[in-house]
Short mmCIF file of C-alpha atoms in Angstrom, two decimals:
data_model
loop_
_atom_site.label_atom_id
_atom_site.label_comp_id
_atom_site.label_asym_id
_atom_site.label_seq_id
_atom_site.Cartn_x
_atom_site.Cartn_y
_atom_site.Cartn_z
CA MET S 1385 13.01 26.01 -12.84
CA VAL S 1386 9.61 26.86 -14.33
CA GLY S 1387 7.54 29.77 -13.05
CA ALA S 1388 8.46 32.84 -11.06
CA THR S 1389 8.49 32.68 -7.29
CA VAL S 1390 5.28 34.08 -5.85
CA THR S 1391 3.55 34.23 -2.52
CA SER S 1392 0.07 32.70 -2.40
CA SER S 1393 -2.20 31.55 0.39
CA ALA S 1394 -3.99 29.04 -1.86
CA LYS S 1395 -2.20 25.70 -1.80
CA VAL S 1396 -1.38 23.99 -5.08
CA ILE S 1397 -0.23 20.40 -4.76
CA LEU S 1398 0.82 17.92 -7.42
CA HIS S 1399 0.55 14.17 -7.10
CA LEU S 1400 3.00 12.51 -9.50
CA ASP S 1401 2.54 8.81 -10.22
CA MET S 1402 4.96 6.95 -12.49
CA ASN S 1403 3.12 4.79 -15.04
CA SER S 1404 3.74 1.02 -14.75
CA PHE S 1405 7.06 1.94 -13.20
CA PHE S 1406 8.96 -1.36 -13.22
CA ALA S 1407 7.73 -2.23 -16.70
CA SER S 1408 8.59 1.27 -17.95
CA VAL S 1409 12.12 1.01 -16.52
CA GLU S 1410 12.61 -2.30 -18.33
CA GLN S 1411 11.29 -0.79 -21.56
CA SER S 1412 13.63 2.18 -21.15
CA HIS S 1413 16.62 -0.18 -20.85
CA ASP S 1414 15.43 -2.44 -23.67
CA PRO S 1415 13.43 -0.56 -26.36
CA SER S 1416 12.43 -3.87 -28.00
CA LEU S 1417 9.98 -4.29 -25.08
CA LYS S 1418 8.08 -1.12 -26.00
CA GLY S 1419 4.65 -1.32 -27.57
CA ILE S 1420 4.13 -5.02 -26.76
CA PRO S 1421 2.38 -6.93 -23.97
CA MET S 1422 5.10 -7.41 -21.33
CA ALA S 1423 5.32 -7.91 -17.60
CA VAL S 1424 7.81 -8.12 -14.76
CA ALA S 1425 7.60 -11.30 -12.69
CA GLY S 1426 9.73 -13.41 -10.39
CA ASN S 1427 10.96 -16.60 -12.07
CA PRO S 1428 9.29 -16.15 -15.49
CA LYS S 1429 9.69 -19.88 -16.23
CA GLU S 1430 7.59 -20.86 -13.20
CA ARG S 1431 3.84 -20.73 -13.87
CA ARG S 1432 3.09 -19.87 -10.24
CA GLY S 1433 5.35 -16.81 -10.27
CA ILE S 1434 3.55 -13.53 -9.60
CA LEU S 1435 3.36 -10.52 -11.92
CA VAL S 1436 4.80 -7.47 -10.18
CA THR S 1437 3.60 -5.09 -12.88
CA CYS S 1438 2.73 -5.12 -16.57
CA SER S 1439 2.68 -2.76 -19.53
CA TYR S 1440 -0.47 -0.96 -20.63
CA GLU S 1441 -0.53 -3.15 -23.74
CA ALA S 1442 -0.80 -6.17 -21.41
CA ARG S 1443 -3.44 -4.48 -19.27
CA ALA S 1444 -5.57 -3.91 -22.36
CA LEU S 1445 -5.73 -7.70 -22.69
CA GLY S 1446 -7.01 -8.20 -19.14
CA ILE S 1447 -3.64 -8.90 -17.52
CA TYR S 1448 -3.05 -7.30 -14.14
CA THR S 1449 -0.58 -7.06 -11.24
CA THR S 1450 -0.55 -10.08 -8.83
CA MET S 1451 -1.85 -12.42 -11.54
CA THR S 1452 0.23 -15.60 -11.83
CA VAL S 1453 2.48 -16.20 -14.82
CA GLY S 1454 0.35 -19.17 -15.81
CA GLU S 1455 -2.90 -17.17 -15.78
CA ALA S 1456 -1.32 -14.32 -17.73
CA ARG S 1457 0.08 -16.61 -20.42
CA ARG S 1458 -3.28 -18.31 -20.86
CA LEU S 1459 -4.75 -14.90 -21.65
CA CYS S 1460 -1.81 -13.82 -23.79
CA PRO S 1461 0.54 -16.59 -24.98
CA GLU S 1462 2.85 -14.02 -26.59
CA LEU S 1463 3.28 -12.08 -23.32
CA VAL S 1464 6.97 -11.26 -22.75
CA ILE S 1465 7.99 -11.66 -19.11
CA VAL S 1466 11.25 -10.42 -17.62
CA PRO S 1467 12.61 -11.00 -14.10
CA PRO S 1468 12.75 -8.05 -11.69
CA ASP S 1469 15.95 -6.04 -11.36
CA PHE S 1470 15.68 -4.27 -8.02
CA GLU S 1471 18.88 -2.26 -8.28
CA LYS S 1472 17.74 -0.92 -11.63
CA TYR S 1473 14.41 0.25 -10.15
CA ARG S 1474 16.05 1.87 -7.13
CA ASN S 1475 18.43 3.78 -9.37
CA ALA S 1476 15.58 4.92 -11.61
CA SER S 1477 13.56 6.05 -8.59
CA ASN S 1478 16.50 8.06 -7.26
CA ALA S 1479 16.87 9.72 -10.66
CA VAL S 1480 13.15 10.61 -10.69
CA PHE S 1481 13.29 12.25 -7.25
CA THR S 1482 16.50 14.08 -8.13
CA ILE S 1483 14.69 15.74 -11.03
CA LEU S 1484 11.62 16.58 -8.91
CA ARG S 1485 13.79 18.28 -6.30
CA THR S 1486 15.22 20.64 -8.91
CA TYR S 1487 11.82 22.36 -8.83
CA THR S 1488 11.30 22.59 -5.06
CA ASP S 1489 12.43 20.99 -1.81
CA LEU S 1490 8.78 20.36 -0.91
CA VAL S 1491 8.73 16.84 -2.36
CA GLU S 1492 7.22 14.05 -0.24
CA PRO S 1493 7.96 10.50 -1.42
CA VAL S 1494 4.94 8.24 -0.99
CA SER S 1495 6.54 5.15 -2.48
CA ILE S 1496 9.29 4.22 -4.93
CA ASP S 1497 7.29 5.70 -7.83
CA GLU S 1498 4.93 8.24 -6.30
CA ALA S 1499 5.26 11.70 -4.75
CA TYR S 1500 3.42 14.79 -3.56
CA ILE S 1501 4.94 18.14 -4.57
CA ASP S 1502 3.88 21.50 -3.15
CA ILE S 1503 4.31 24.13 -5.90
CA THR S 1504 2.48 26.96 -4.13
CA ALA S 1505 5.64 29.03 -3.73
CA ILE S 1506 7.02 28.47 -7.23
CA GLY S 1507 4.08 29.61 -9.30
CA GLY S 1508 0.92 28.20 -7.77
CA LEU S 1509 -2.12 27.63 -9.94
CA THR S 1510 -1.03 30.23 -12.50
CA SER S 1511 2.02 28.16 -13.44
CA ALA S 1512 0.75 24.72 -12.38
CA TRP S 1513 0.05 23.36 -15.85
CA GLY S 1514 3.41 24.55 -17.16
CA ILE S 1515 5.31 23.12 -14.19
CA ALA S 1516 3.51 19.76 -14.44
CA THR S 1517 4.07 19.58 -18.19
CA ASP S 1518 7.74 20.44 -17.78
CA MET S 1519 8.17 17.75 -15.10
CA GLN S 1520 6.41 15.15 -17.19
CA GLN S 1521 8.40 15.93 -20.33
CA ARG S 1522 11.74 16.05 -18.49
CA LEU S 1523 11.13 12.62 -16.95
CA LEU S 1524 10.23 11.29 -20.38
CA ARG S 1525 13.10 13.02 -22.18
CA GLU S 1526 15.87 12.48 -19.62
CA LEU S 1527 14.84 9.10 -18.16
CA ASP S 1528 12.46 7.76 -20.83
CA LEU S 1529 9.87 7.19 -18.10
CA PRO S 1530 6.18 8.19 -18.37
CA CYS S 1531 4.07 9.56 -15.52
CA SER S 1532 0.65 11.01 -14.72
CA ILE S 1533 0.17 14.15 -12.62
CA GLY S 1534 -2.79 15.45 -10.65
CA ILE S 1535 -3.06 19.15 -9.76
CA ALA S 1536 -5.31 20.21 -6.89
CA PRO S 1537 -5.55 22.33 -3.72
CA ASN S 1538 -4.79 19.36 -1.43
CA LYS S 1539 -3.29 15.87 -1.32
CA PHE S 1540 -6.55 13.92 -1.53
CA LEU S 1541 -7.78 15.73 -4.64
CA ALA S 1542 -4.32 15.64 -6.25
CA LYS S 1543 -4.13 11.86 -5.76
CA THR S 1544 -7.64 11.50 -7.15
CA ALA S 1545 -6.76 13.66 -10.15
CA SER S 1546 -3.60 11.73 -11.05
CA ASP S 1547 -5.68 8.55 -11.37
CA MET S 1548 -8.06 10.13 -13.88
CA LYS S 1549 -5.78 10.03 -16.95
CA LYS S 1550 -3.23 7.26 -17.40
CA PRO S 1551 -0.74 6.95 -18.94
CA MET S 1552 0.89 10.36 -19.48
CA GLY S 1553 -2.06 12.39 -18.22
CA ILE S 1554 -2.21 15.75 -16.49
CA THR S 1555 -5.44 16.61 -14.70
CA ILE S 1556 -6.51 19.68 -12.72
CA LEU S 1557 -9.20 18.96 -10.13
CA ARG S 1558 -10.84 21.94 -8.43
CA LYS S 1559 -13.11 21.84 -5.41
CA ARG S 1560 -16.02 23.14 -7.44
CA GLN S 1561 -15.80 20.04 -9.67
CA ILE S 1562 -16.19 17.55 -6.82
CA GLU S 1563 -19.99 17.46 -6.96
CA SER S 1564 -20.12 16.64 -10.67
CA LEU S 1565 -17.02 14.43 -11.01
CA LEU S 1566 -16.69 12.57 -7.70
CA TRP S 1567 -20.05 12.48 -5.96
CA PRO S 1568 -21.75 10.14 -8.48
CA LEU S 1569 -19.00 7.50 -8.01
CA PRO S 1570 -19.39 4.50 -5.65
CA VAL S 1571 -17.56 4.95 -2.34
CA ILE S 1572 -15.12 2.12 -3.15
CA GLU S 1573 -13.71 4.40 -5.89
CA MET S 1574 -12.59 6.91 -3.27
CA HIS S 1575 -8.93 6.85 -2.27
CA GLY S 1576 -8.69 5.58 1.33
CA ILE S 1577 -11.75 3.32 1.29
CA GLY S 1578 -11.36 -0.47 1.23
CA LYS S 1579 -13.86 -3.32 1.19
CA SER S 1580 -14.41 -3.36 4.96
CA THR S 1581 -15.07 0.38 5.14
CA GLU S 1582 -17.30 0.12 2.07
CA GLU S 1583 -19.43 -2.50 3.83
CA LYS S 1584 -19.80 -0.30 6.92
CA LEU S 1585 -20.81 2.66 4.78
CA HIS S 1586 -23.33 0.55 2.89
CA ALA S 1587 -24.84 -0.46 6.23
CA LEU S 1588 -25.42 3.25 6.87
CA GLY S 1589 -27.11 3.65 3.50
CA ILE S 1590 -24.06 5.40 2.04
CA HIS S 1591 -23.32 4.08 -1.45
CA THR S 1592 -21.77 6.97 -3.37
CA ILE S 1593 -19.14 9.57 -2.56
CA GLY S 1594 -21.94 12.12 -2.68
CA ASP S 1595 -23.89 10.15 -0.06
CA LEU S 1596 -20.80 10.26 2.16
CA ALA S 1597 -20.26 13.97 1.60
CA ASN S 1598 -23.84 14.75 2.58
CA ALA S 1599 -24.20 12.21 5.40
CA ASP S 1600 -24.72 13.24 9.00
CA GLU S 1601 -21.26 13.65 10.57
CA LEU S 1602 -22.30 12.16 13.91
CA LYS S 1603 -23.75 9.11 12.19
CA VAL S 1604 -20.52 8.51 10.26
CA LYS S 1605 -18.32 9.13 13.30
CA THR S 1606 -20.36 6.76 15.47
CA SER S 1607 -19.79 3.95 12.97
CA LEU S 1608 -16.24 4.67 11.78
CA GLY S 1609 -14.71 6.87 14.47
CA LYS S 1610 -12.23 9.60 13.54
CA ASN S 1611 -11.56 7.95 10.20
CA GLY S 1612 -15.25 8.41 9.35
CA LEU S 1613 -14.94 12.15 9.89
CA ARG S 1614 -11.75 12.22 7.84
CA LEU S 1615 -13.46 10.45 4.94
CA HIS S 1616 -16.50 12.72 5.26
CA HIS S 1617 -14.26 15.78 4.99
CA ARG S 1618 -12.36 14.39 2.02
CA ALA S 1619 -15.60 13.56 0.21
CA ASN S 1620 -16.25 17.29 0.51
CA GLY S 1621 -12.76 18.09 -0.80
CA VAL S 1622 -11.24 19.01 2.57
CA ASP S 1623 -7.73 17.74 3.38
CA HIS S 1624 -5.30 19.84 5.41
CA ARG S 1625 -2.30 17.48 5.35
CA PRO S 1626 0.89 19.35 4.38
CA VAL S 1627 3.48 18.06 1.95
CA ASP S 1628 6.22 16.84 4.29
CA PRO S 1629 9.64 16.03 2.79
CA GLU S 1630 10.63 14.31 6.02
CA ALA S 1631 7.62 12.02 6.04
CA ALA S 1632 7.46 8.79 4.54
CA GLU S 1633 8.97 5.57 4.45
CA GLU S 1634 9.17 4.94 8.20
CA ARG S 1635 5.52 4.97 9.08
CA LYS S 1636 3.96 4.34 12.46
CA SER S 1637 3.01 0.95 13.82
CA VAL S 1638 -0.51 -0.03 14.85
CA GLY S 1639 -0.94 -1.86 18.14
CA SER S 1640 -3.25 -2.57 21.05
CA SER S 1641 -2.92 -4.16 24.47
CA THR S 1642 -5.20 -5.07 27.34
CA THR S 1643 -4.64 -5.51 31.07
CA LEU S 1644 -6.56 -8.53 32.35
CA PRO S 1645 -8.85 -8.07 35.37
CA ILE S 1646 -7.61 -11.38 36.81
CA ASP S 1647 -4.26 -13.00 36.08
CA ALA S 1648 -4.86 -15.52 33.28
CA THR S 1649 -3.54 -19.07 33.27
CA ASP S 1650 -5.94 -20.61 30.75
CA LEU S 1651 -4.74 -20.89 27.14
CA MET S 1652 -8.18 -20.44 25.57
CA GLU S 1653 -8.85 -17.34 27.66
CA CYS S 1654 -5.59 -15.81 26.41
CA LEU S 1655 -6.35 -16.75 22.81
CA ASP S 1656 -9.77 -15.11 23.09
CA LYS S 1657 -8.02 -11.90 24.17
CA PHE S 1658 -5.68 -12.14 21.20
CA LYS S 1659 -8.67 -12.58 18.90
CA TRP S 1660 -10.25 -9.44 20.33
CA LEU S 1661 -6.98 -7.47 20.00
CA ALA S 1662 -6.50 -8.67 16.42
CA GLN S 1663 -9.96 -7.40 15.50
CA LYS S 1664 -9.22 -3.98 17.03
CA ILE S 1665 -5.96 -3.68 15.12
CA ALA S 1666 -7.55 -4.86 11.87
CA THR S 1667 -10.21 -2.18 12.22
CA ARG S 1668 -7.59 0.54 12.73
CA LEU S 1669 -5.54 -0.73 9.79
CA ASP S 1670 -8.64 -0.67 7.60
CA GLN S 1671 -9.57 2.84 8.73
CA ASN S 1672 -6.15 4.09 7.68
CA GLN S 1673 -5.82 1.75 4.68
CA LEU S 1674 -2.60 0.20 6.01
CA ALA S 1675 -1.02 -3.24 6.18
CA GLY S 1676 2.13 -4.36 8.02
CA SER S 1677 4.83 -6.97 7.53
CA VAL S 1678 6.15 -7.28 11.11
CA ILE S 1679 4.02 -8.58 13.97
CA MET S 1680 4.99 -8.46 17.63
CA ILE S 1681 3.27 -9.80 20.75
CA GLN S 1682 3.75 -8.50 24.28
CA ILE S 1683 3.31 -10.64 27.38
CA ARG S 1684 3.45 -9.18 30.90
CA THR S 1685 3.38 -11.74 33.68
CA SER S 1686 1.82 -11.34 37.12
CA ASP S 1687 5.22 -10.37 38.56
CA TRP S 1688 5.46 -7.57 35.95
CA ARG S 1689 8.09 -9.19 33.73
CA ASN S 1690 7.71 -8.07 30.12
CA GLN S 1691 8.39 -10.35 27.17
CA THR S 1692 8.14 -9.51 23.47
CA ARG S 1693 8.35 -11.77 20.47
CA SER S 1694 8.24 -10.64 16.86
CA ARG S 1695 8.09 -12.17 13.41
CA SER S 1696 8.76 -10.70 9.96
CA LEU S 1697 6.26 -11.81 7.34
CA LEU S 1698 6.75 -12.45 3.65
CA ASN S 1699 3.86 -10.16 2.71
CA PRO S 1700 2.02 -7.42 4.66
CA ILE S 1701 -1.14 -8.43 6.53
CA TYR S 1702 -4.21 -6.46 7.56
CA LYS S 1703 -7.01 -8.96 8.18
CA ALA S 1704 -8.01 -9.86 11.75
CA GLU S 1705 -7.77 -13.58 11.00
CA ASP S 1706 -4.19 -13.31 9.74
CA ILE S 1707 -3.11 -11.10 12.64
CA TYR S 1708 -4.67 -13.51 15.14
CA ASN S 1709 -3.10 -16.57 13.50
CA GLU S 1710 0.40 -15.10 13.62
CA ALA S 1711 0.04 -13.75 17.18
CA SER S 1712 -1.52 -16.91 18.60
CA GLU S 1713 1.15 -19.15 17.05
CA MET S 1714 3.91 -17.06 18.61
CA PHE S 1715 2.12 -17.05 21.95
CA LYS S 1716 1.61 -20.83 22.00
CA THR S 1717 5.27 -21.30 21.11
CA HIS S 1718 6.72 -18.96 23.73
CA TRP S 1719 4.30 -18.90 26.70
CA ASP S 1720 5.64 -20.97 29.56
CA GLY S 1721 2.36 -21.15 31.51
CA GLU S 1722 3.07 -18.32 33.95
CA PRO S 1723 0.05 -16.23 35.06
CA ILE S 1724 -0.47 -13.31 32.66
CA ARG S 1725 -1.37 -9.74 33.57
CA LEU S 1726 -1.26 -8.07 30.12
CA LEU S 1727 -1.35 -9.10 26.46
CA GLY S 1728 -0.62 -6.97 23.41
CA ILE S 1729 -0.19 -7.12 19.63
CA THR S 1730 1.59 -4.63 17.39
CA VAL S 1731 1.71 -4.63 13.59
CA SER S 1732 4.62 -2.56 12.30
CA ASN S 1733 6.54 -1.75 9.14
CA VAL S 1734 3.17 -0.63 7.79
CA VAL S 1735 2.51 0.60 4.27
CA SER S 1736 -0.56 2.02 2.56
CA MET S 1737 -2.80 -0.54 0.87
CA ASN S 1738 -2.28 0.93 -2.58
CA GLU S 1739 1.46 0.26 -2.22
CA LEU S 1740 1.15 -3.45 -1.43
CA HIS S 1741 2.31 -4.63 -4.84
CA GLU S 1742 5.22 -2.20 -4.75
CA GLN S 1743 6.30 -3.27 -1.29
CA LEU S 1744 6.08 -6.92 -2.35
CA SER S 1745 8.24 -6.27 -5.34
CA ILE S 1746 10.90 -3.90 -4.10
CA TYR S 1747 11.32 -4.86 -0.45
CA ASN S 1748 10.01 -8.42 -0.07
CA TYR S 1749 10.23 -9.84 -3.54
CA GLU S 1750 13.73 -11.26 -3.21
CA LYS S 1751 12.52 -13.27 -0.20
CA HIS S 1752 9.34 -14.13 -2.07
CA ALA S 1753 11.33 -15.45 -5.02
CA LYS S 1754 13.38 -17.71 -2.73
CA ASP S 1755 10.17 -18.95 -1.11
CA GLU S 1756 8.79 -19.71 -4.57
CA GLN S 1757 11.84 -21.85 -5.34
CA MET S 1758 11.39 -23.73 -2.07
CA ASN S 1759 7.74 -24.42 -2.92
CA VAL S 1760 8.83 -25.95 -6.23
CA LEU S 1761 11.40 -28.16 -4.48
CA VAL S 1762 8.86 -29.38 -1.91
CA SER S 1763 6.36 -30.16 -4.69
CA LYS S 1764 8.96 -32.20 -6.62
CA LEU S 1765 9.89 -34.22 -3.52
CA ASP S 1766 6.21 -34.90 -2.81
CA GLU S 1767 5.72 -36.12 -6.37
CA LYS S 1768 8.74 -38.43 -6.16
CA PHE S 1769 8.41 -39.82 -2.63
CA GLY S 1770 4.78 -39.17 -1.70
CA PRO S 1771 2.84 -36.37 0.02
CA GLY S 1772 4.23 -35.19 3.35
CA THR S 1773 7.77 -36.41 2.68
CA ILE S 1774 9.12 -33.03 3.67
CA LYS S 1775 7.47 -30.13 5.45
CA ARG S 1776 8.31 -26.45 5.65
CA GLY S 1777 9.55 -25.22 9.03
CA ASN S 1778 8.28 -22.03 10.71
#
């Protein structure tokens, strides 16, 4: 273990992010893949397959995650594509976290290839660079896997710092550097802000992180609620979240329900309520930069009988339109016409937006690959016997 144990009131947190994790694992197992444009994708022979990740050599050519195989090969005909090996990635992730926990128990997994580590008690800022360097070199030496590390007084700044130098970077970000390094950047560059939140901030005349940091708190809160205050604080470098080893993969669900003033028997009236609920949930998901892959509806009838129906989705959703479409389809399928007292929607199995490609690949990709094969079969039948010969069931 690097660094003597010390007691310090100033927090020092690392954010460790493995570089192009799936691609790096493949390169570690097959050195012939190193130094060339390569990618991991489901069904490499199918042009509509999706890239899960790609090497930095591929990225330099304009290839990126979620691009189709066909698009990637048009940009780079010599691109080498390998199919995903989920067991291999899980094993590599376990090995990474085993090494990290040799330094301290205060390791919080964020995803399969990302973690926060509180090193305050094992050296703090005095030993931070040495600890980070040792971690990075051990992962490279023992597992042949590269990573980038951010060092900062809190999670937000550590995450921001780890993004500054990739691959194999180590960056220290201090609060006093926020004004010069972060404030000039557009708000969309700030971790935790998506397109919807960006649009709301623009409507307030807030275009840069500095604008957000210096904006009137009440003005931001009125528009964005508690999340607005949270973002305002983080733009000023304030984030009190602890590193929690118990946190993580089982995150909360996001839901909303409404009791109707008069028992409803009209389909369109119920669907309007679902549309309103979907918008509320989408706003909360956006505020917390989350998306979920399980959707559930709740129906309470006038005689207080509760019914729930749920559906697991291939990929996480977060848009109001998608939430409404899923909820309304379930409702139309299962409602028997009884008068309704309450309606609700819950989106669960939620993940952070920046993990979407990882969740697709490691947890949903096997299902996605099967779905891709079914799409090919349906297309071939349509070509042979005419459009509409066979249709996918729900």
